[in-house]
Short mmCIF file of C-alpha atoms in Angstrom, two decimals:
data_model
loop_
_atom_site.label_atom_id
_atom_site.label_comp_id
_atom_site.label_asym_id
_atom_site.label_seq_id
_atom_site.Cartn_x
_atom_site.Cartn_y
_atom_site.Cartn_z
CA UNK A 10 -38.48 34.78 5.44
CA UNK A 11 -38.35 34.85 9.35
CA UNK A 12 -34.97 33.78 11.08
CA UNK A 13 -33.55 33.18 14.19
CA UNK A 14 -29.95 34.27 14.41
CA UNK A 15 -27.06 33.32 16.62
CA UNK A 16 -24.57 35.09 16.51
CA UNK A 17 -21.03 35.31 17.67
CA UNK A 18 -20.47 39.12 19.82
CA UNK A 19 -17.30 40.04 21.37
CA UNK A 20 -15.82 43.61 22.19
CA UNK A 21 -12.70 42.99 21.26
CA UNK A 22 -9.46 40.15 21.36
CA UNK A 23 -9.45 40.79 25.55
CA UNK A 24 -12.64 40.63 26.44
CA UNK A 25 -14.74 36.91 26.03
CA UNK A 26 -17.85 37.13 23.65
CA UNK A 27 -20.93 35.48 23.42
CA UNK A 28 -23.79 34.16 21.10
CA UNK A 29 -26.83 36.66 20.88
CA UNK A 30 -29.62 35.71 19.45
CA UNK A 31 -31.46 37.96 17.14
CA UNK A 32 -34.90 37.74 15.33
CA UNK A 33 -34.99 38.76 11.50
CA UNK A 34 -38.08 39.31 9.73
CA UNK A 35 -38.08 39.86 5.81
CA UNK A 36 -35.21 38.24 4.51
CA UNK A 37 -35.40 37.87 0.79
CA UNK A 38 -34.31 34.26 -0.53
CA UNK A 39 -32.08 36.63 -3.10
CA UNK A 40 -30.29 37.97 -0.58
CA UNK A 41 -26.17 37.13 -0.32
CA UNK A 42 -26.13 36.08 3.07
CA UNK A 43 -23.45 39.20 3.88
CA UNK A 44 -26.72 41.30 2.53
CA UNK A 45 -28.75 39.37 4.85
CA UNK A 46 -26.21 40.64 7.83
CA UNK A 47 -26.04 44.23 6.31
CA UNK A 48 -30.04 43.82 6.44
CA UNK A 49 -29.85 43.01 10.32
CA UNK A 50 -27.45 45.94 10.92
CA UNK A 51 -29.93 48.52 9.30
CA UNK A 52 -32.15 47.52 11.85
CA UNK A 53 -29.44 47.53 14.53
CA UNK A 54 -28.31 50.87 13.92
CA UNK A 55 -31.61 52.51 13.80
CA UNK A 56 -32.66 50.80 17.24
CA UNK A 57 -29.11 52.34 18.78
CA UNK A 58 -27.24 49.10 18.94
CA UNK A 59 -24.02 48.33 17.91
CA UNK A 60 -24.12 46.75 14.51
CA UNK A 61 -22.55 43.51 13.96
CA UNK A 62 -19.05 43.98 12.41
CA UNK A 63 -17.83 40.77 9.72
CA UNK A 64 -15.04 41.08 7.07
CA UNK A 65 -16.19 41.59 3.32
CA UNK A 66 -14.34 42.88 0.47
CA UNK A 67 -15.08 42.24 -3.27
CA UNK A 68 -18.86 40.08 -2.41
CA UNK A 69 -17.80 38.23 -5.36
CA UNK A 70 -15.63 35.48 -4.00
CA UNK A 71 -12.43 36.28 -4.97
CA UNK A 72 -10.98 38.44 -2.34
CA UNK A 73 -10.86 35.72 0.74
CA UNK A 74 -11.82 38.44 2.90
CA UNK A 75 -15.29 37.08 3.96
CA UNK A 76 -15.11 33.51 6.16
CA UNK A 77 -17.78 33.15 8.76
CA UNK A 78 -18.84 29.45 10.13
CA UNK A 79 -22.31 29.15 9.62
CA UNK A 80 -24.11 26.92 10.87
CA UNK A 81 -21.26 24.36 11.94
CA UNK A 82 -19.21 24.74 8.82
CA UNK A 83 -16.72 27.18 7.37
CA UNK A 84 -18.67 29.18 4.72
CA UNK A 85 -21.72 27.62 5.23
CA UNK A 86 -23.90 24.85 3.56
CA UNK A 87 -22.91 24.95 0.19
CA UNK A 88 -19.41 22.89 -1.36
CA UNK A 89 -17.06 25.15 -3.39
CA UNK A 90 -18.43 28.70 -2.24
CA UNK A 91 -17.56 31.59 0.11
CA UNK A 92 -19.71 33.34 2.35
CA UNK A 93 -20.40 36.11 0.12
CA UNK A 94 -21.16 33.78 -2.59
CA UNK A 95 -24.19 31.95 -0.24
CA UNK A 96 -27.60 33.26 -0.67
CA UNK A 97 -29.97 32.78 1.45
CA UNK A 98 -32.19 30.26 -0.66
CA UNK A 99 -29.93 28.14 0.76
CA UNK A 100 -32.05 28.68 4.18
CA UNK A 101 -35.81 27.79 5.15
CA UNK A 102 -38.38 30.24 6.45
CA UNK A 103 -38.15 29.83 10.45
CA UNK A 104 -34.44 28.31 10.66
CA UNK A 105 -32.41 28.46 13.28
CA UNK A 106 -28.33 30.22 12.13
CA UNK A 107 -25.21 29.75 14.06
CA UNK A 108 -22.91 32.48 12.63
CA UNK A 109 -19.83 32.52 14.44
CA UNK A 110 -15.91 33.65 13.22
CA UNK A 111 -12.79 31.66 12.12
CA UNK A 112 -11.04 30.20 14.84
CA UNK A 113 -7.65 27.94 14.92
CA UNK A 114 -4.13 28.68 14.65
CA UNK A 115 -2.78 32.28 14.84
CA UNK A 116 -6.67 33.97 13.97
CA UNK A 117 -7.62 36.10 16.91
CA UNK A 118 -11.22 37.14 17.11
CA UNK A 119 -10.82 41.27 16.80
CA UNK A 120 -14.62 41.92 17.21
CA UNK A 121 -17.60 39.86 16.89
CA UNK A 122 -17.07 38.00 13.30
CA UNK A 123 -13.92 40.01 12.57
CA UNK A 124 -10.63 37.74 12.78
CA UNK A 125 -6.99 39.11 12.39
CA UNK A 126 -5.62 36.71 9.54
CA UNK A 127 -2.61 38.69 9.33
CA UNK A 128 -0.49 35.15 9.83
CA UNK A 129 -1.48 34.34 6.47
CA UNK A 130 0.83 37.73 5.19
CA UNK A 131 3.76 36.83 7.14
CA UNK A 132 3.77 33.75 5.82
CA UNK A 133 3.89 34.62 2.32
CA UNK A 134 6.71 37.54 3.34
CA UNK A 135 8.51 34.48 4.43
CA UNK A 136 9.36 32.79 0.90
CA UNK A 137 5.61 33.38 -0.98
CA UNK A 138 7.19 35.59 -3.92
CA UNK A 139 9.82 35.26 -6.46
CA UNK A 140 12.66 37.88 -5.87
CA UNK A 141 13.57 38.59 -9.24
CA UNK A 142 10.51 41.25 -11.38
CA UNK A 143 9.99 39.12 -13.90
CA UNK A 144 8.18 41.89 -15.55
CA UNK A 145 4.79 41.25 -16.94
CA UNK A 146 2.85 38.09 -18.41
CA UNK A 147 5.30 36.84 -21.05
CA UNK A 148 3.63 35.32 -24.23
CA UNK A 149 2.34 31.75 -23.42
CA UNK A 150 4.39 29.79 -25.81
CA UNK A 151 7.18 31.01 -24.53
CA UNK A 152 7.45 29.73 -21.65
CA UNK A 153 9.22 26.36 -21.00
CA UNK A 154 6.45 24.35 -19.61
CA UNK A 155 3.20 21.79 -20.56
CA UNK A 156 -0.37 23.52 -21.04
CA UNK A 157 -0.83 20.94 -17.94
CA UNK A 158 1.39 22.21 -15.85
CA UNK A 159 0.20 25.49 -16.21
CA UNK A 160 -3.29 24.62 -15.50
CA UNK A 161 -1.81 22.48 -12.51
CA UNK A 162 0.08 25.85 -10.92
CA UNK A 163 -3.11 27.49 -11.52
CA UNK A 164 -5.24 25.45 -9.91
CA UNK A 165 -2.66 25.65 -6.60
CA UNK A 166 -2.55 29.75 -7.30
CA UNK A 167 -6.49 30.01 -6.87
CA UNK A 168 -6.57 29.64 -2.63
CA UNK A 169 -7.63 33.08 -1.86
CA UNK A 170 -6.06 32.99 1.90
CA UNK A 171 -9.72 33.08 3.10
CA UNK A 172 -8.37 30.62 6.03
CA UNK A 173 -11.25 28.12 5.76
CA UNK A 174 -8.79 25.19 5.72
CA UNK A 175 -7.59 26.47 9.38
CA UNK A 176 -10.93 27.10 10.43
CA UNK A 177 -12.22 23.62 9.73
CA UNK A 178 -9.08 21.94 10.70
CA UNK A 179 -9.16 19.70 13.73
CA UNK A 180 -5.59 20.74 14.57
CA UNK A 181 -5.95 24.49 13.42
CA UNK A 182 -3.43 23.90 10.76
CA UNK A 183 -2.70 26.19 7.71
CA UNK A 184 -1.06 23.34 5.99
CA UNK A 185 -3.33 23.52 2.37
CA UNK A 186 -3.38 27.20 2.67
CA UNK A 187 0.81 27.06 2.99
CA UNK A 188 1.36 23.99 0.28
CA UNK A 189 -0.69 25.96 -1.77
CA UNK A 190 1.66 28.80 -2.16
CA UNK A 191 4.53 26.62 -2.31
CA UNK A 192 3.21 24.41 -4.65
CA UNK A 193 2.18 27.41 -7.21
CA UNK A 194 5.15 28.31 -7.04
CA UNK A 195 7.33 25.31 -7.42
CA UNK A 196 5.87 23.85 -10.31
CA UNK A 197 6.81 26.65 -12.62
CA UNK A 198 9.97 27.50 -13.83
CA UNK A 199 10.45 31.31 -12.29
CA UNK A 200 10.08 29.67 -8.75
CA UNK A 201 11.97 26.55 -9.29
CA UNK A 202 14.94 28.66 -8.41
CA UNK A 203 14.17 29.81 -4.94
CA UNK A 204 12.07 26.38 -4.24
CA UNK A 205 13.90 25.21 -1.14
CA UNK A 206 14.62 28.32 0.77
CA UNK A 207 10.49 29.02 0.21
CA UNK A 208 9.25 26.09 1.54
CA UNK A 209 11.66 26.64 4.88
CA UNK A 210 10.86 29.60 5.05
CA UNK A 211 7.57 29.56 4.78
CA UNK A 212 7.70 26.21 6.97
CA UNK A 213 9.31 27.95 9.65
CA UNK A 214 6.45 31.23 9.67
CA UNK A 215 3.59 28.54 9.51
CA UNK A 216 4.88 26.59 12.77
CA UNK A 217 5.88 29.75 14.38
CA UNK A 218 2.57 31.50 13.95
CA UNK A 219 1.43 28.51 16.23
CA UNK A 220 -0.87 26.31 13.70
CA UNK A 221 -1.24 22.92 14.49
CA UNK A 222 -0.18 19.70 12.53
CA UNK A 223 -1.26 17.82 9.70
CA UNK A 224 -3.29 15.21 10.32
CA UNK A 225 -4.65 14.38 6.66
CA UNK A 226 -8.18 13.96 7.50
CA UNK A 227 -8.74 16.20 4.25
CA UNK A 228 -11.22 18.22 6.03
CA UNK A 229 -9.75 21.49 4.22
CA UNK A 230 -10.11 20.70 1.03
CA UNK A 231 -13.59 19.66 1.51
CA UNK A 232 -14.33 23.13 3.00
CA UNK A 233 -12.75 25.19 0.76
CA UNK A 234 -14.51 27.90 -1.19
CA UNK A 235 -11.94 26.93 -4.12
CA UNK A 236 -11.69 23.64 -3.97
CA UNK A 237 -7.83 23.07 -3.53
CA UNK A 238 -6.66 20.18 -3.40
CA UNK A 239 -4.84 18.04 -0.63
CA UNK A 240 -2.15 16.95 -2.84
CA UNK A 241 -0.66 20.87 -2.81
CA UNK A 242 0.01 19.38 1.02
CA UNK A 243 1.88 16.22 -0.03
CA UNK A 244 4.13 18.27 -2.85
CA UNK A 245 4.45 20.44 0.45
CA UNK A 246 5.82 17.46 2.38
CA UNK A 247 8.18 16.74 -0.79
CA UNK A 248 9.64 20.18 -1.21
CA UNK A 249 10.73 20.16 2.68
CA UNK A 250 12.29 17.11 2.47
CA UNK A 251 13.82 17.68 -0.04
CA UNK A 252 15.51 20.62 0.74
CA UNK A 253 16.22 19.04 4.39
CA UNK A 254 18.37 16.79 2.69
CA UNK A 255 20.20 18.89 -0.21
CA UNK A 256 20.48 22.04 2.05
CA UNK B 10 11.88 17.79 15.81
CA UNK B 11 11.24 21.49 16.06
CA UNK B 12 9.25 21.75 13.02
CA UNK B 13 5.72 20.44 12.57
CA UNK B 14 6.78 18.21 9.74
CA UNK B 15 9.33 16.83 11.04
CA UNK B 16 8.06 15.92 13.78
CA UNK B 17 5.01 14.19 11.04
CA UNK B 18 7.78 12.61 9.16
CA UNK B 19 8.97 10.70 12.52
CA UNK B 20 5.38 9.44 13.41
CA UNK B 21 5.05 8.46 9.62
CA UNK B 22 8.30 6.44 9.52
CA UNK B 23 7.89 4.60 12.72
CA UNK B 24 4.28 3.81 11.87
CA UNK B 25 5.69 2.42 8.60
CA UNK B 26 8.34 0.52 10.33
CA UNK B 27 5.65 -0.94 12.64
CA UNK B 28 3.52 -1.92 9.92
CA UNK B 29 6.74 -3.76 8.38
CA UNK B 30 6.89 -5.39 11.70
CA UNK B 31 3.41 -6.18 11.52
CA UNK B 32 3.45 -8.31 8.36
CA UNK B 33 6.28 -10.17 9.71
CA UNK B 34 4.53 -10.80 12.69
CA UNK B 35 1.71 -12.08 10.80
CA UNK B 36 3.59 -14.75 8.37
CA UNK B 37 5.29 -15.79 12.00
CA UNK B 38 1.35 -16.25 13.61
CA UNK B 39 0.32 -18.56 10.10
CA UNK B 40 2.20 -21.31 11.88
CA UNK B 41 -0.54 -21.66 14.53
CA UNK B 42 -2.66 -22.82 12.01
CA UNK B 43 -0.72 -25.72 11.23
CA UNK B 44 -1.81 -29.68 11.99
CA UNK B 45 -1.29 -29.77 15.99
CA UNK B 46 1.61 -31.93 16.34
CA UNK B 47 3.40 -29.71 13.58
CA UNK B 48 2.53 -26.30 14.76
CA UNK B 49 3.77 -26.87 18.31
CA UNK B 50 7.00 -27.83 17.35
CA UNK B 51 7.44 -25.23 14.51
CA UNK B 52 6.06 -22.31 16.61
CA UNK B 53 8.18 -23.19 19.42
CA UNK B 54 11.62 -23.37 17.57
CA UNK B 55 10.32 -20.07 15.50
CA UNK B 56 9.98 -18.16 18.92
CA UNK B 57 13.41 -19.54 19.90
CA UNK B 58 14.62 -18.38 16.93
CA UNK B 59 13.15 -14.73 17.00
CA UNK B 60 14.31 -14.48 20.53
CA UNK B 61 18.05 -15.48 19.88
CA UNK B 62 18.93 -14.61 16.41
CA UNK B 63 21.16 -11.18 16.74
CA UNK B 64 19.95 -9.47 13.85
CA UNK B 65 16.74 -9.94 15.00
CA UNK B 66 17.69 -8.66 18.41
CA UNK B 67 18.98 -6.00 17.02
CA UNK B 68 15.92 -5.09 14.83
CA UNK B 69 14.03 -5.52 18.22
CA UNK B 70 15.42 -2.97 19.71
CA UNK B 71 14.70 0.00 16.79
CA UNK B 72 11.13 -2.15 17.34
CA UNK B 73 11.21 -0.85 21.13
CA UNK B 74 12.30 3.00 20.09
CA UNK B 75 9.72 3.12 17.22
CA UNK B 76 6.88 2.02 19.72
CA UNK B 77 7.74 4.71 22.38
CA UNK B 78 8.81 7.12 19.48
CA UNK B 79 5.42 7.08 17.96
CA UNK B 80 3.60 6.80 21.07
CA UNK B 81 5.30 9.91 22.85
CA UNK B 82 5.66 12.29 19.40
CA UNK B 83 1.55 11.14 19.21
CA UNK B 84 1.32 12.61 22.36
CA UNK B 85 3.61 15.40 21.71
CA UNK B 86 1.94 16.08 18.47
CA UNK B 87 -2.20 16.08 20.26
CA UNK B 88 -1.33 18.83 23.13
CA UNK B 89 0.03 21.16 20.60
CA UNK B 90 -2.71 20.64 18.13
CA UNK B 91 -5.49 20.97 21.03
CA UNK B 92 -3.49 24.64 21.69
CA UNK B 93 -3.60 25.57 17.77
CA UNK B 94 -7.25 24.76 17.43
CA UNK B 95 -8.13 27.09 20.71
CA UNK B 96 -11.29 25.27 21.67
CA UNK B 97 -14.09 24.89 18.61
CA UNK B 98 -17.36 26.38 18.13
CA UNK B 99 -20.60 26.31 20.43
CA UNK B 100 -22.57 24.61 16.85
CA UNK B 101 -19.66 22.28 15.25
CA UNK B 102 -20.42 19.70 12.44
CA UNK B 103 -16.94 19.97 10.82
CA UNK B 104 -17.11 16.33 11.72
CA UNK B 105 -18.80 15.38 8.02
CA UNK B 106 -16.21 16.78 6.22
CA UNK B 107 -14.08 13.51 7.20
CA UNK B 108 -13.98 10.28 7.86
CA UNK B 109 -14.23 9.64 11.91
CA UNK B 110 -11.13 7.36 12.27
CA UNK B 111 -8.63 10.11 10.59
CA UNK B 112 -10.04 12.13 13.49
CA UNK B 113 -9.83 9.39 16.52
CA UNK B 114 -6.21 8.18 15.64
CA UNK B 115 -5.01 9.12 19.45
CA UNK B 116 -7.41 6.97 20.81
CA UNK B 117 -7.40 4.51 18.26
CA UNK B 118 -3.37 4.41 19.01
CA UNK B 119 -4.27 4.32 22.56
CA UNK B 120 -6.29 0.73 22.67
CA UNK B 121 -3.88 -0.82 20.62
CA UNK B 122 -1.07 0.48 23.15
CA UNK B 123 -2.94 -1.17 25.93
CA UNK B 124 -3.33 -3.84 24.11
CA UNK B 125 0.34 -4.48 23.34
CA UNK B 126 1.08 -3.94 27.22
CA UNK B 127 -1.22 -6.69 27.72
CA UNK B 128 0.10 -9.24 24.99
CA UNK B 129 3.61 -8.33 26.12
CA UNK B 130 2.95 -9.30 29.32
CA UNK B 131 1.02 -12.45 28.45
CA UNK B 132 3.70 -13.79 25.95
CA UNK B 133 6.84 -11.56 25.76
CA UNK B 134 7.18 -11.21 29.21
CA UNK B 135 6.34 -15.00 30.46
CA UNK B 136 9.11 -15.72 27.41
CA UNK B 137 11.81 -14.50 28.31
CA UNK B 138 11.81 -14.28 32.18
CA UNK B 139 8.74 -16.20 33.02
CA UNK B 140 9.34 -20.14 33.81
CA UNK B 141 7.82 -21.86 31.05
CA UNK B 142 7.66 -25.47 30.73
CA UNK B 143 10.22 -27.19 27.68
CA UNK B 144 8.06 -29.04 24.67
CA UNK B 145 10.01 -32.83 23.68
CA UNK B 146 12.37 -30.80 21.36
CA UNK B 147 14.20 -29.02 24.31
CA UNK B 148 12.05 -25.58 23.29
CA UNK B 149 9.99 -23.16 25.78
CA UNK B 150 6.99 -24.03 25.03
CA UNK B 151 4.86 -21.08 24.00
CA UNK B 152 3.02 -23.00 21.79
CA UNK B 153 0.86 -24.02 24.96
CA UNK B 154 0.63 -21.23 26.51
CA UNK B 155 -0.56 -19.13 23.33
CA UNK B 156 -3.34 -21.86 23.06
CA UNK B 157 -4.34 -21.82 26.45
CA UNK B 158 -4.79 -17.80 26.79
CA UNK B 159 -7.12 -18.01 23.38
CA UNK B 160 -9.15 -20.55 25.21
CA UNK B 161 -11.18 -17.70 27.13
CA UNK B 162 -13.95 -15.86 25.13
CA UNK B 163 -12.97 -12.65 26.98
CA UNK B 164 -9.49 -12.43 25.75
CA UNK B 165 -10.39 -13.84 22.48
CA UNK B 166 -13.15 -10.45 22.23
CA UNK B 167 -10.26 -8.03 23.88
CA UNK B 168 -8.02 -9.50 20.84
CA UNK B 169 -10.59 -8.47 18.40
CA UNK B 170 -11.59 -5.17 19.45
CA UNK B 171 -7.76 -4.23 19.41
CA UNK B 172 -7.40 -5.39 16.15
CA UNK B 173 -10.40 -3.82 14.49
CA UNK B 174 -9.09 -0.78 16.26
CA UNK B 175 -5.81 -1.20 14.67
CA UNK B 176 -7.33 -1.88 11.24
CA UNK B 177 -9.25 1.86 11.22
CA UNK B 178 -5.70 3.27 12.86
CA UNK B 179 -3.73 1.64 9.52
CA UNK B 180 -6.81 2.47 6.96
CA UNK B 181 -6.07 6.33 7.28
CA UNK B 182 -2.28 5.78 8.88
CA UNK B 183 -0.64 3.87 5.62
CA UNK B 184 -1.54 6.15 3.03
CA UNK B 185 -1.31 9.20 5.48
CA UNK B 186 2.01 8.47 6.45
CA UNK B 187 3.23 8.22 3.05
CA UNK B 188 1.53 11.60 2.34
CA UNK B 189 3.50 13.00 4.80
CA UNK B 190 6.55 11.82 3.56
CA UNK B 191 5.42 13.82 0.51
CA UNK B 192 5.81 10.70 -1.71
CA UNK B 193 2.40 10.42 -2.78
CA UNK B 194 2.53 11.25 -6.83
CA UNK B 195 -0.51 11.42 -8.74
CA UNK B 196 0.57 8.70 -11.14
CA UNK B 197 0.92 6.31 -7.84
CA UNK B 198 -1.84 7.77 -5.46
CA UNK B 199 -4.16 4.98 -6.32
CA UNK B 200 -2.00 2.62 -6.29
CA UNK B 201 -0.65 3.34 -2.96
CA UNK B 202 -4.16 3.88 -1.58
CA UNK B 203 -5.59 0.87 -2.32
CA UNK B 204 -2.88 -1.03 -1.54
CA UNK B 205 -2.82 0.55 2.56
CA UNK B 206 -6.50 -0.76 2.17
CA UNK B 207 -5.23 -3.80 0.92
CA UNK B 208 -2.36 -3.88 3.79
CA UNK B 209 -5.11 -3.24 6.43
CA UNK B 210 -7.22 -5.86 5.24
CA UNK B 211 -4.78 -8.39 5.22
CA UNK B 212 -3.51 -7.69 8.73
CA UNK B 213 -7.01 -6.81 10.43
CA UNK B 214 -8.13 -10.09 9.36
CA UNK B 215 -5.61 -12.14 9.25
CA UNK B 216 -4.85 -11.31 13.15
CA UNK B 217 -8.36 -11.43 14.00
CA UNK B 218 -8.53 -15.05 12.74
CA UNK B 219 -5.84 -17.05 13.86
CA UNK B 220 -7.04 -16.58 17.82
CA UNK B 221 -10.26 -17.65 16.33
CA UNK B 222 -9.13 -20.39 14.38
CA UNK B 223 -7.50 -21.43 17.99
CA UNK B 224 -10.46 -20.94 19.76
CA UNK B 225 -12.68 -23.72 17.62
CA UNK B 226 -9.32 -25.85 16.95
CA UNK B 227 -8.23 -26.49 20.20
CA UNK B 228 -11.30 -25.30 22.89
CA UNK B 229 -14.44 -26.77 21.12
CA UNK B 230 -15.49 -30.49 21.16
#
């Protein structure tokens, strides 16, 4: 597989960057497309160029560490997958790839692909927790709540902070990645407790990191390598008002 | 208003509140389509009525504050989010992952702002300090004057672009705005889905037709 690449080159968060094309001969359609980029900087490094730098972690889509826009879109082609999870059968011999980093809200480009995302952290240190160590799993059936709602915090808990949702939002908001945490937490009994002050909390980080507003196009959860869903921002809206008007 | 969703909250319940005042507006418009003779008299005495009743005046007035309200907080609300999303990419197709119209609300908002500077001109402002001329019950008579403007094809085709440009504003603004009011549970989210459709429907073409309806009742031979 021959390819043209695109992609995204900047020294660091001072200095503007650039697209650079590349040309990349034998690609392998079995390739992760993080293996594809690990391919190019082989070749980059043993020509005396400065490889390409991208975050990765785990490479098995769990971690929320990769997030590159490829090709127009925030991980890529594919619905319900992260970077590392995109292979390159996904591609066609001779295409043309845009690979450029995360941008919106508080993510700074660090170098080339590389984004700080470290908003996301201070946002959870603002409420994301419970404060009491509720030491470890208890047994299922003892806790006080429906199989569904389980399932239902679960399927909030799964965002892995990759920052997708921000990166395809027109406004550069963080609002599913933020509702998400709230939500996970609010619909089970150990964070019912703390509820209110979480979601003001957290709230508060979210607009002070600078993200934008919520416009409910539902972009995010289109885009997102986990599929979360927009409602997590409506229970969002709920728990704020709500504790607006009991605080 | 220093918090984003706050600041959401206000645009969602002035655009409700407009969208109240819509309807209204709507049942009061019905009365054009009367018989002739009828709707002159009833639409003249209903505008007399709207204009001097003090509950309605008062309701008026939160009418006023919720149209600059949502206008300015729109405004408000668009710089910051053009600062948060710090430019785009140099390929961008994030533009499939929704539906245009929940992206184009500004300027959606915008043509139906210049259109309401234009009908309140035309009829709100020759009503209440223009000279109008009185129908045989003693009334201003609007009636006429409503008939008259609908009489030329371009106003009748600047009403109907505003209006299909407030029906995609109200198709994603309804159920958005109660979204961001966070009441939006799953048991109801159909139901209050279909039913903004439903809303929109009724108003996009139930304002597009009654300047129509004018048009052929009163223009053609």
């Amino acid at each position: 597989m021959k390819l043209k690449l695109k992609i995204w080159r900047q020294l660091n968060a001072n200095t503007p960057g650039k697209l650079v094309d590349y040309q990349l001969e034998g690609v392998e359609e079995d390739m992760s497309f993080l293996e594809m980029l690990d391919y190019l900087n082989e070749k980059l490094i043993l020509s005396d160029e400065r490889p390409v730098e991208f975050d990765h972690d785990c490479r098995e889509g769990i971690c929320g560490t990769c997030g590159l826009f490829i090709n127009g879109r925030a991980h890529g082609p594919l619905a319900g997958t992260s970077t590392c999870q995109l292979h390159m059968r996904s591609f066609s011999d001779g295409d043309t790839i845009y690979i450029e980093p995360f941008r919106g809200g508080a993510f700074k480009v660090t170098r080339d692909l590389k984004i700080d995302r470290s908003a996301f952290d201070r946002i959870i240190m603002a409420g994301g927790f419970i404060s009491t160590p509720v030491g470890d799993a208890p047994e299922a059936n003892a806790i006080p709540i429906t199989h569904d709602e389980a399932e239902s915090a679960f399927d909030s808990a799964a965002c892995i902070g990759c920052g997708a949702c921000v990166a395809t939002c027109k406004n550069g908001s963080a609002a599913l990645f933020t509702s998400a945490k709230i939500t996970h937490l609010a619909k089970l009994p150990q964070g019912k407790a703390e509820a209110q002050q979480r979601a003001l909390g957290m709230i508060a980080q979210m607009d002070a990191e600078g993200f934008g507003h919520c416009s409910n196009t539902k972009a995010c959860q289109v885009e997102c390598p986990q599929e979360i869903s927009v409602t997590n921002i409506d229970r969002m809206n709920w728990e704020f008002n709500k504790a607006k008007v009991l605080k | 208003m220093n918090t984003t969703l706050a600041r959401k909250n206000l645009m969602a319940l002035t655009g409700l509140f407009l969208c109240l005042f819509l309807v209204v507006h709507l049942v009061g418009n019905l009365q054009l389509l009367l018989p002739p003779e009828k709707a002159a008299v009833q639409f003249n005495l209903y505008s007399k009525f709207m204009t001097s009743n003090f509950f309605i005046k008062v309701i008026s007035y939160l009418l006023y504050a919720s149209i600059v309200l949502h206008a300015v907080y729109a405004l408000v609300i668009t710089v910051k989010n053009r600062q948060a999303a710090c430019g785009g990419y140099a390929y961008d197709r994030r533009g499939t992952a929704s539906p245009w119209y929940s992206r184009y609300m500004g300027i959606l908002g915008t043509v139906i702002l210049l259109f309401l500077v234009v009908h309140m001109k035309d009829f709100w402002f020759e009503y209440k300090f223009g000279s109008l001329p009185l129908d045989r019950e003693g009334n201003k008579d609007l009636f006429s004057i409503v008939v008259e403007s609908f009489g030329q094809l371009w106003y009748l085709g600047f009403y109907t672009v505003a209006f299909i440009a407030l029906g995609y504003h109200l198709l994603h603004g309804v159920h958005s705005a109660f979204k961001t009011l966070g009441i939006y549970p799953r048991k109801l989210s159909n139901f209050l889905y279909y039913s903004g459709i439903g809303l929109t429907l009724i108003l996009t073409v139930g304002f597009i037709v009654i300047p129509i309806f004018v048009f052929f009742k009163y223009h053609m031979p």
